[in-house]
mmCIF file with all atom_site columns, C-alpha atoms in Angstrom:
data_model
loop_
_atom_site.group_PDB
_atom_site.id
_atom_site.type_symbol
_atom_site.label_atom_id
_atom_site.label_alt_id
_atom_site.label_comp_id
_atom_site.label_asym_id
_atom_site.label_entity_id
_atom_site.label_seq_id
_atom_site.pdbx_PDB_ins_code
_atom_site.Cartn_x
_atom_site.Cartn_y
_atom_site.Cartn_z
_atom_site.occupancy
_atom_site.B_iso_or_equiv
_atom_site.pdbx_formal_charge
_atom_site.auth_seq_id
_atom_site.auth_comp_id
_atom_site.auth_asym_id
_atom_site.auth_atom_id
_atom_site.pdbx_PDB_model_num
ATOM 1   C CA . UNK H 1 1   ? 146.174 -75.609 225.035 1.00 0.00 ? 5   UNK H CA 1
ATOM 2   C CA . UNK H 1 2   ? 142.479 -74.753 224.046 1.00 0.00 ? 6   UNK H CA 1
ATOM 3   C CA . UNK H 1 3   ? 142.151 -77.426 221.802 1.00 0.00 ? 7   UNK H CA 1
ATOM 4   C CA . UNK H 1 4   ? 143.701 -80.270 224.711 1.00 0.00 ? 8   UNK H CA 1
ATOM 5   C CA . UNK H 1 5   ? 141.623 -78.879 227.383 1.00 0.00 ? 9   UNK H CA 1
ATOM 6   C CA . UNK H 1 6   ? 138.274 -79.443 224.857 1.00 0.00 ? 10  UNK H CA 1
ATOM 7   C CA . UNK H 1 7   ? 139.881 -82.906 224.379 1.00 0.00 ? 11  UNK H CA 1
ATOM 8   C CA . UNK H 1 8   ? 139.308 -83.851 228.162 1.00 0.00 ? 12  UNK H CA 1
ATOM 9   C CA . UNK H 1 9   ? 136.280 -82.181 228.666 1.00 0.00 ? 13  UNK H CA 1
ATOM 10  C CA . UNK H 1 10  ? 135.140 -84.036 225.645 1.00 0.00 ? 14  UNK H CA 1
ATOM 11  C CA . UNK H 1 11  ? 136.611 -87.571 226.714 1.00 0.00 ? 15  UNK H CA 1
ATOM 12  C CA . UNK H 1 12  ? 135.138 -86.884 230.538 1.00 0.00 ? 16  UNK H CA 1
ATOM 13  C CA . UNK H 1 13  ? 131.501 -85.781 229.499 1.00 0.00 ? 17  UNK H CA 1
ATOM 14  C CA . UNK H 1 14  ? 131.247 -88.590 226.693 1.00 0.00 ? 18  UNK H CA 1
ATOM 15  C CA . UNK H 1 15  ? 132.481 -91.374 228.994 1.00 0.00 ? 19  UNK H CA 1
ATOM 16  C CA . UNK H 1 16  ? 129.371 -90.614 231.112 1.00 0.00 ? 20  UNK H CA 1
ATOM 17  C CA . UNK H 1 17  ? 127.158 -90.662 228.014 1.00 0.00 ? 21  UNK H CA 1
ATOM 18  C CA . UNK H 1 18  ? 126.554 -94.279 227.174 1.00 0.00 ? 22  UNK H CA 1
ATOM 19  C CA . UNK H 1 19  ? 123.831 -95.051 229.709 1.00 0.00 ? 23  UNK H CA 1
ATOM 20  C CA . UNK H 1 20  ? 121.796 -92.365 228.684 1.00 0.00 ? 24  UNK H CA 1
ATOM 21  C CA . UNK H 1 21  ? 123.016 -92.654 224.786 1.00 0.00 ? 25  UNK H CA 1
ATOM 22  C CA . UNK H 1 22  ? 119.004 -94.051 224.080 1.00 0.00 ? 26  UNK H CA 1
ATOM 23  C CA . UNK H 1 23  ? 117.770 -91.286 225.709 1.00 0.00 ? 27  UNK H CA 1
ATOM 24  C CA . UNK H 1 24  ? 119.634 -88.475 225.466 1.00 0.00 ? 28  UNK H CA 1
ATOM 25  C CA . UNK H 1 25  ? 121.791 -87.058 222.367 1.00 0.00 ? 29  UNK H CA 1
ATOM 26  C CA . UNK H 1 26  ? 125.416 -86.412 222.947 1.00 0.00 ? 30  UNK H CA 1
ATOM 27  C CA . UNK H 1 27  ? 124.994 -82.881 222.057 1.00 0.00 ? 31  UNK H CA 1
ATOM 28  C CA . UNK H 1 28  ? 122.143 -82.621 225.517 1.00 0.00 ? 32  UNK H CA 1
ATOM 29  C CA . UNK H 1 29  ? 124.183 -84.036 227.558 1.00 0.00 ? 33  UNK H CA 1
ATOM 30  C CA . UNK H 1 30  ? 127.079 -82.207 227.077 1.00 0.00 ? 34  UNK H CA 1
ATOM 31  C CA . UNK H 1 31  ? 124.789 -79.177 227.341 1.00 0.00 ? 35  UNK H CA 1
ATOM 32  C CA . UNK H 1 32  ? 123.554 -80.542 230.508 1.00 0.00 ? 36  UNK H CA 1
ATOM 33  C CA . UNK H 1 33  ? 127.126 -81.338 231.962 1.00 0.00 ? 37  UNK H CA 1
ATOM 34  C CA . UNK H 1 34  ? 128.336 -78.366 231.249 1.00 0.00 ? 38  UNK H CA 1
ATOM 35  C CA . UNK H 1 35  ? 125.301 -75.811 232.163 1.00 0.00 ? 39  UNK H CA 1
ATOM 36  C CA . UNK H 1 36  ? 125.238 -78.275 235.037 1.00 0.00 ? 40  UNK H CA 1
ATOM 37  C CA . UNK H 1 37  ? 128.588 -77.735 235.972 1.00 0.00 ? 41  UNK H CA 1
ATOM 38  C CA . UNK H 1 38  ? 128.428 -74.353 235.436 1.00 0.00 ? 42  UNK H CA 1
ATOM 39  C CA . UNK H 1 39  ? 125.740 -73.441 237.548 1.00 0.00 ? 43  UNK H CA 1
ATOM 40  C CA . UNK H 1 40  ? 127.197 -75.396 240.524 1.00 0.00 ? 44  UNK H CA 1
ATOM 41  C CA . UNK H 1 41  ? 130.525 -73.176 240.246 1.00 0.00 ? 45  UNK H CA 1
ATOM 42  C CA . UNK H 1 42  ? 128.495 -70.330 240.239 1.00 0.00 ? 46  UNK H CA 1
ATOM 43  C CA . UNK H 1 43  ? 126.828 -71.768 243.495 1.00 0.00 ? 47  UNK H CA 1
ATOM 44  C CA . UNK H 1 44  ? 130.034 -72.037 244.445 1.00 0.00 ? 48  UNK H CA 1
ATOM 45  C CA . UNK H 1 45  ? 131.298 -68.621 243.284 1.00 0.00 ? 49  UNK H CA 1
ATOM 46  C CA . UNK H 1 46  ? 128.175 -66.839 245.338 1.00 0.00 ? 50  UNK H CA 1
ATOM 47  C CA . UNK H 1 47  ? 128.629 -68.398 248.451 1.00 0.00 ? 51  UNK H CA 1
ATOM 48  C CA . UNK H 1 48  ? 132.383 -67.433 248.889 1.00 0.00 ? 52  UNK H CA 1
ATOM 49  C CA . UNK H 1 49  ? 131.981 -64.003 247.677 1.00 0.00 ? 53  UNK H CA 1
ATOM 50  C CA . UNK H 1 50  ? 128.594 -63.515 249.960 1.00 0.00 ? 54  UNK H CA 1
ATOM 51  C CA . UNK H 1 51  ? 130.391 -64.860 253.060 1.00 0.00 ? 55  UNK H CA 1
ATOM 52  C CA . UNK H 1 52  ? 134.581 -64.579 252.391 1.00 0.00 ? 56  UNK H CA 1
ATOM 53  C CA . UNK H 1 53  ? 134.681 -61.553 250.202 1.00 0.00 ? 57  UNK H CA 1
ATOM 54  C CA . UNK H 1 54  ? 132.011 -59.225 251.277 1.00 0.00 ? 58  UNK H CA 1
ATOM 55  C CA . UNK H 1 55  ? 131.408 -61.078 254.710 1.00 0.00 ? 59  UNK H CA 1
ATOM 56  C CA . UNK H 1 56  ? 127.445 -60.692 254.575 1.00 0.00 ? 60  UNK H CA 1
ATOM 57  C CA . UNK H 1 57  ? 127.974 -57.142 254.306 1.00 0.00 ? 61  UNK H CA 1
ATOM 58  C CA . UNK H 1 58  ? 126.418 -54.674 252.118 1.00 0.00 ? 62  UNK H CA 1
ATOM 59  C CA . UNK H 1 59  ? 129.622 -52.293 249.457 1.00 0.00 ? 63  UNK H CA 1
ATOM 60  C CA . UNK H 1 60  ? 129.600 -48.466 249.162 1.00 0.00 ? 64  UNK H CA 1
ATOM 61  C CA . UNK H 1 61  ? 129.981 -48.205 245.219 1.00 0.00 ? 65  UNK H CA 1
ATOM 62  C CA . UNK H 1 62  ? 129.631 -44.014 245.044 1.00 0.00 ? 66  UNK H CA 1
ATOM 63  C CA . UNK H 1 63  ? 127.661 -41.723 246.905 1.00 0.00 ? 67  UNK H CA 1
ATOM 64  C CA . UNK H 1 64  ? 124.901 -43.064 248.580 1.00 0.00 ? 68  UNK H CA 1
ATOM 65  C CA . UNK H 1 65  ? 125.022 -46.269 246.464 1.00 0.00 ? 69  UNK H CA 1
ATOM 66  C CA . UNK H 1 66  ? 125.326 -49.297 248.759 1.00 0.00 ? 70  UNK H CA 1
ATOM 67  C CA . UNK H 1 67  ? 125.074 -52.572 246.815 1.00 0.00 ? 71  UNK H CA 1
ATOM 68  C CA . UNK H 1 68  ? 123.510 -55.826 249.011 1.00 0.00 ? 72  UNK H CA 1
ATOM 69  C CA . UNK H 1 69  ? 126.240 -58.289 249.551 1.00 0.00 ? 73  UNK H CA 1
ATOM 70  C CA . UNK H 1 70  ? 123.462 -60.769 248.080 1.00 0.00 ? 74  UNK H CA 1
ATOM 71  C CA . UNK H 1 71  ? 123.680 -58.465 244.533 1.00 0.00 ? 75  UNK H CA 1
ATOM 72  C CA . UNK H 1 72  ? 127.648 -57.891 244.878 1.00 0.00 ? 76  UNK H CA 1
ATOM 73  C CA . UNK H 1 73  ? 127.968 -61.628 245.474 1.00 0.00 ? 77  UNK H CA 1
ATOM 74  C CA . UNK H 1 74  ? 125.848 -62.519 242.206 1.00 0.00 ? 78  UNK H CA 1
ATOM 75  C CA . UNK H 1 75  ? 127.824 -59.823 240.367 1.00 0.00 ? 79  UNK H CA 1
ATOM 76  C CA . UNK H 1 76  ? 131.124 -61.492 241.008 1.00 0.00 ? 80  UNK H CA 1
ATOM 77  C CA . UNK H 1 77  ? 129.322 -65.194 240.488 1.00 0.00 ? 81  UNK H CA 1
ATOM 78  C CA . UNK H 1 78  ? 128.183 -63.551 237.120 1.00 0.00 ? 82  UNK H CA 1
ATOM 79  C CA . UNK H 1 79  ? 131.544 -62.110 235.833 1.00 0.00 ? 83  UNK H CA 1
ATOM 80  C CA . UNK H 1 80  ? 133.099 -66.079 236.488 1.00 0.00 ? 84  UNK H CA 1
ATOM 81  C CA . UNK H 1 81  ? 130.240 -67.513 235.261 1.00 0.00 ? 85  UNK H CA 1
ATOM 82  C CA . UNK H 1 82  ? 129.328 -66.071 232.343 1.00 0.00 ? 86  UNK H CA 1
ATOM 83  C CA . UNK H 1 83  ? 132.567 -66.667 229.990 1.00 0.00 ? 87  UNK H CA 1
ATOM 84  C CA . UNK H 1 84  ? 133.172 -69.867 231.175 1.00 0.00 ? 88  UNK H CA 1
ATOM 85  C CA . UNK H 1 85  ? 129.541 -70.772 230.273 1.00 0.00 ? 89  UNK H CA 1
ATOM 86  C CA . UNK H 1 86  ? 129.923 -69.159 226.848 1.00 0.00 ? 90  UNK H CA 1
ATOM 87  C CA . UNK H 1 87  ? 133.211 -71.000 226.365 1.00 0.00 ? 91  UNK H CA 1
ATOM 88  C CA . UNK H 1 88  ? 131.583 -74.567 227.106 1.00 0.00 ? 92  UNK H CA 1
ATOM 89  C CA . UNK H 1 89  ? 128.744 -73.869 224.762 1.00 0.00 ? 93  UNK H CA 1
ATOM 90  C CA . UNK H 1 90  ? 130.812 -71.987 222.163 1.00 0.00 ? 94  UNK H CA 1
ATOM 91  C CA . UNK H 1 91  ? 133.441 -75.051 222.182 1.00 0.00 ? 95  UNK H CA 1
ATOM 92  C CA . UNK H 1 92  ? 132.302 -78.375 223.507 1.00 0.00 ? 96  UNK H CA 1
ATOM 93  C CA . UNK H 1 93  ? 128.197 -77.874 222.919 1.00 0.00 ? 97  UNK H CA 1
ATOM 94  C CA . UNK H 1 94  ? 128.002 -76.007 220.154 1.00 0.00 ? 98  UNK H CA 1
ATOM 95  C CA . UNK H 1 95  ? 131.477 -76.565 218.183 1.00 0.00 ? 99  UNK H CA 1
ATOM 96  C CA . UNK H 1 96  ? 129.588 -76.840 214.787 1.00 0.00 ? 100 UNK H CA 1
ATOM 97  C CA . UNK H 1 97  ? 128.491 -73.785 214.717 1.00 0.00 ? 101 UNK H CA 1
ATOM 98  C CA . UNK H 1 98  ? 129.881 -71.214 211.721 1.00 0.00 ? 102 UNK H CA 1
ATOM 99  C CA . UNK H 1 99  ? 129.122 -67.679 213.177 1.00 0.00 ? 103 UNK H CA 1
ATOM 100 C CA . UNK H 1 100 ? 131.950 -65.815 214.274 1.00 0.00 ? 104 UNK H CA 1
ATOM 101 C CA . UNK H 1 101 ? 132.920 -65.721 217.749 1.00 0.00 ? 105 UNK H CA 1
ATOM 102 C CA . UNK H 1 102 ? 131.757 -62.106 218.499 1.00 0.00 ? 106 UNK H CA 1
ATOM 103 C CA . UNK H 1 103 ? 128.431 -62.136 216.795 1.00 0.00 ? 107 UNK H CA 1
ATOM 104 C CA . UNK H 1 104 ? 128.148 -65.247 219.784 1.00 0.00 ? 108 UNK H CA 1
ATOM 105 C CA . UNK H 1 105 ? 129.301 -63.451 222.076 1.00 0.00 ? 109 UNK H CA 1
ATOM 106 C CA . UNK H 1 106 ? 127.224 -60.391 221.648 1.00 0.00 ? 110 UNK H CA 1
ATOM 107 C CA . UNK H 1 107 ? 123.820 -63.210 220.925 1.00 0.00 ? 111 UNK H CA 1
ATOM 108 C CA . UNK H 1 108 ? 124.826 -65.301 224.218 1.00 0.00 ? 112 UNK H CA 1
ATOM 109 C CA . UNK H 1 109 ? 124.888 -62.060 226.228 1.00 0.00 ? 113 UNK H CA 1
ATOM 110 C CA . UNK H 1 110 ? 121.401 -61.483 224.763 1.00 0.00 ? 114 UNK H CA 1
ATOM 111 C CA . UNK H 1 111 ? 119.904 -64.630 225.570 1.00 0.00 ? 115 UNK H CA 1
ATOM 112 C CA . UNK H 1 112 ? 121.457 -64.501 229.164 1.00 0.00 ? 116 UNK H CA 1
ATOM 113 C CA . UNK H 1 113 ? 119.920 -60.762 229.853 1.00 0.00 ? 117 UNK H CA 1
ATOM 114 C CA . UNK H 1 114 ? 116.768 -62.031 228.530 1.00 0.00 ? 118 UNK H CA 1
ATOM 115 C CA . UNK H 1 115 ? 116.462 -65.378 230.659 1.00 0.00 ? 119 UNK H CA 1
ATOM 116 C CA . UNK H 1 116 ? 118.027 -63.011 233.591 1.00 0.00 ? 120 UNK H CA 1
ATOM 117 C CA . UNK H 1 117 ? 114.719 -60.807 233.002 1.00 0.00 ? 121 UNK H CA 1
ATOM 118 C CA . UNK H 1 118 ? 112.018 -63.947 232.232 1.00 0.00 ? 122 UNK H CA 1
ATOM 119 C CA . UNK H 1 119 ? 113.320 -65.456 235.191 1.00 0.00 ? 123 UNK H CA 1
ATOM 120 C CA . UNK H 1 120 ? 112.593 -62.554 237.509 1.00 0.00 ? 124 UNK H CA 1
ATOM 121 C CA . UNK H 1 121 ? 109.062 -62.123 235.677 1.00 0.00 ? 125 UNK H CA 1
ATOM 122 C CA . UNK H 1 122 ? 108.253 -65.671 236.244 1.00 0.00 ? 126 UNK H CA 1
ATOM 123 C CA . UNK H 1 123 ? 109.191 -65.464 240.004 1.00 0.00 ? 127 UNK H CA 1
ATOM 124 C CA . UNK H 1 124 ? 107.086 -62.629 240.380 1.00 0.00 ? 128 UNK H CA 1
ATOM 125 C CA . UNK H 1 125 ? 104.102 -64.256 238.534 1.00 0.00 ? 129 UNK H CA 1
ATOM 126 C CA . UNK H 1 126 ? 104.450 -67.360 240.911 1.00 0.00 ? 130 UNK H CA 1
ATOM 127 C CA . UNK H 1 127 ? 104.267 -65.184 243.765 1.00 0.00 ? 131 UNK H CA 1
ATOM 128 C CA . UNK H 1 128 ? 101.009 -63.443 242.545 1.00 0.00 ? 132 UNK H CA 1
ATOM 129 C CA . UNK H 1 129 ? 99.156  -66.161 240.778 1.00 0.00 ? 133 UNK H CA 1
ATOM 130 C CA . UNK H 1 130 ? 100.015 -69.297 242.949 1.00 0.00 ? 134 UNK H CA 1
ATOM 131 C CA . UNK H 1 131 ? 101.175 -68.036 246.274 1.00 0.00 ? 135 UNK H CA 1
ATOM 132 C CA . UNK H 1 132 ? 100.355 -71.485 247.910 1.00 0.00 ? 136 UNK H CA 1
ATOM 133 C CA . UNK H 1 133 ? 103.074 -72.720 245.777 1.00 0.00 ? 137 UNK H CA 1
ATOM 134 C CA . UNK H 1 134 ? 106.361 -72.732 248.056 1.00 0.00 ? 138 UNK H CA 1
ATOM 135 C CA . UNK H 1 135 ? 108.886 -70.512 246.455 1.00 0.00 ? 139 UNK H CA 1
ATOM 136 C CA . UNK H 1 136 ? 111.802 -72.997 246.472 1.00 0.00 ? 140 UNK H CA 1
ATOM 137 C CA . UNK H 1 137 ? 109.430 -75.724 244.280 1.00 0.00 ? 141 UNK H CA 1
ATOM 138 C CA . UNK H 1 138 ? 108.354 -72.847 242.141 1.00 0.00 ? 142 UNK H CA 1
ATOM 139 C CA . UNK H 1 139 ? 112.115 -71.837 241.673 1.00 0.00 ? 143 UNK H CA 1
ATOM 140 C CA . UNK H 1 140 ? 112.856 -75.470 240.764 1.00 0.00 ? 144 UNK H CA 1
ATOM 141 C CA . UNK H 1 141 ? 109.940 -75.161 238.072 1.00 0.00 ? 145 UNK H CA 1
ATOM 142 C CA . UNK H 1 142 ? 111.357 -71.876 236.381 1.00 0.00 ? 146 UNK H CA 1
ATOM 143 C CA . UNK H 1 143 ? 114.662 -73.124 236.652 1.00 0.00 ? 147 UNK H CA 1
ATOM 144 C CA . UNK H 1 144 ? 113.961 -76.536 234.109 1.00 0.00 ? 148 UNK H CA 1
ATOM 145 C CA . UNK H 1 145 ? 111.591 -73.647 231.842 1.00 0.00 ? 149 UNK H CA 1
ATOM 146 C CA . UNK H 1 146 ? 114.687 -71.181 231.588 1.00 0.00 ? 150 UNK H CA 1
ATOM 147 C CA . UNK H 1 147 ? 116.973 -74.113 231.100 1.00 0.00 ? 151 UNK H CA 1
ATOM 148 C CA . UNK H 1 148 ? 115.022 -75.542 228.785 1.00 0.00 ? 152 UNK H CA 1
ATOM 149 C CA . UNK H 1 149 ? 114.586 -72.147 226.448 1.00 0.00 ? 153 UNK H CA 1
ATOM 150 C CA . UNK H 1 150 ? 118.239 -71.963 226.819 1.00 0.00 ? 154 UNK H CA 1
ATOM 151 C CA . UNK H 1 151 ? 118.925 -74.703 225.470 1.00 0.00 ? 155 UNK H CA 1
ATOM 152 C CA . UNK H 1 152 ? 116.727 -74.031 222.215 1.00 0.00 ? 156 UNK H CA 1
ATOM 153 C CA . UNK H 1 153 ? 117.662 -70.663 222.205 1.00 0.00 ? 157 UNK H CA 1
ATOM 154 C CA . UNK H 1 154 ? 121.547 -71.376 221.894 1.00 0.00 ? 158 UNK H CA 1
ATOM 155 C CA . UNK H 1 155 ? 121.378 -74.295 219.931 1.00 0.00 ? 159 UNK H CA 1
ATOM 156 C CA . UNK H 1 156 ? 118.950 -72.446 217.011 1.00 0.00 ? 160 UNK H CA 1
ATOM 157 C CA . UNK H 1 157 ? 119.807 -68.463 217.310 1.00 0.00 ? 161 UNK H CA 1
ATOM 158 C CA . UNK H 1 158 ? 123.451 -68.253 219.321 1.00 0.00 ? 162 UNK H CA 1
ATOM 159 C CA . UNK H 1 159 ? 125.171 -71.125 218.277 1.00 0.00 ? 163 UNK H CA 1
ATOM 160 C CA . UNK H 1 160 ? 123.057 -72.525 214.866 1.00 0.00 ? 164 UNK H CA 1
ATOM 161 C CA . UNK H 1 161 ? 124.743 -73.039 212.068 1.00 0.00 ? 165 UNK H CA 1
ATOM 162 C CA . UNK H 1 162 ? 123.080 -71.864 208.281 1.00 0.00 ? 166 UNK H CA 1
ATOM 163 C CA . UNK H 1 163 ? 124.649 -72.210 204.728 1.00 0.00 ? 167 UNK H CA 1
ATOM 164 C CA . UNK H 1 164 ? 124.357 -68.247 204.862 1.00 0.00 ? 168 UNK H CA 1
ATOM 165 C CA . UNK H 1 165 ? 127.172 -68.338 207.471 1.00 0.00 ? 169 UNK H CA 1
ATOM 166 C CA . UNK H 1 166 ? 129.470 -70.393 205.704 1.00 0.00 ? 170 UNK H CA 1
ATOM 167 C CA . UNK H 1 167 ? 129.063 -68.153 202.631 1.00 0.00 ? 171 UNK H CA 1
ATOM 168 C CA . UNK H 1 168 ? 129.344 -64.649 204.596 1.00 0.00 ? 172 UNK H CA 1
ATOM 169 C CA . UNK H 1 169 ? 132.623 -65.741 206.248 1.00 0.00 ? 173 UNK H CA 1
ATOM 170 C CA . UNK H 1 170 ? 134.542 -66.791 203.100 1.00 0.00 ? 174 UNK H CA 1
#
């Protein structure tokens, strides 16, 4: 079943690719159509739990811990999110790669806290250095740096593929 449902993704994304073949590798653009696609369900996943699930409303966890319904909603957006975007890059990005599956895992979740964190940093340092700068443009800005980074990271440190692999998984 895993292996068909790569086979459509696969046949879908690379249908799209040939006008931008000259431009853009296969292996970007399925990273873009699938981080794209990813980050619109998560969109998606936010805005139903903010306003179906938890109805705007702010969760008693324990005690007198309240979570937002803005932080509950990205929680549940995050626990979707997340494997599906590690499955997409694990097995129609990044298939090449030779590291095993939980040493991916664990260096996906790594790169995702730490672009998590940079992108809160960066926010914060818009807000300071260039507070003439709208927040929505300077959003759009960190958003193509993080997704950018990503990209690099996954493709050289959570998904690369060495010789020294290959020879430790024998």
């Amino acid at each position: 079943m895993l292996s068909a449902a790569r086979n459509i993704i696969n046949k879908t994304i690379d249908f799209f690719h040939p006008p931008f073949a000259r431009i853009i590798p296969l292996q970007t653009f399925r990273y873009l159509a699938c981080g794209g696609t990813n980050t619109v369900l998560s969109l998606v996943l936010y805005s139903f739990a903010f306003n179906i699930i938890l109805r705007r409303e702010s969760t008693h966890i324990y005690g007198n811990v309240n979570i937002t319904a803005a932080v509950g909603a990205q929680i549940i957006s995050f626990c979707v999110s997340f494997p599906i975007g590690f499955m997409l890059s694990r097995y129609i990005v990044f298939p090449e790669s030779n590291i095993r599956g939980r040493k991916q895992l664990f260096r996906y979740a790594l790169a995702t806290a730490t672009f998590i964190l940079l992108t809160y940093v960066l926010i914060k340092t818009f807000a300071i250095m260039l507070p003439m700068v709208r927040a929505d443009i300077s959003f759009v800005f960190i958003s193509v740096i993080t997704a950018v980074l990503s990209y690099l990271s996954q493709r050289f440190f959570t998904f690369k593929t060495t010789a020294e692999e290959e020879l430790g998984d024998q």
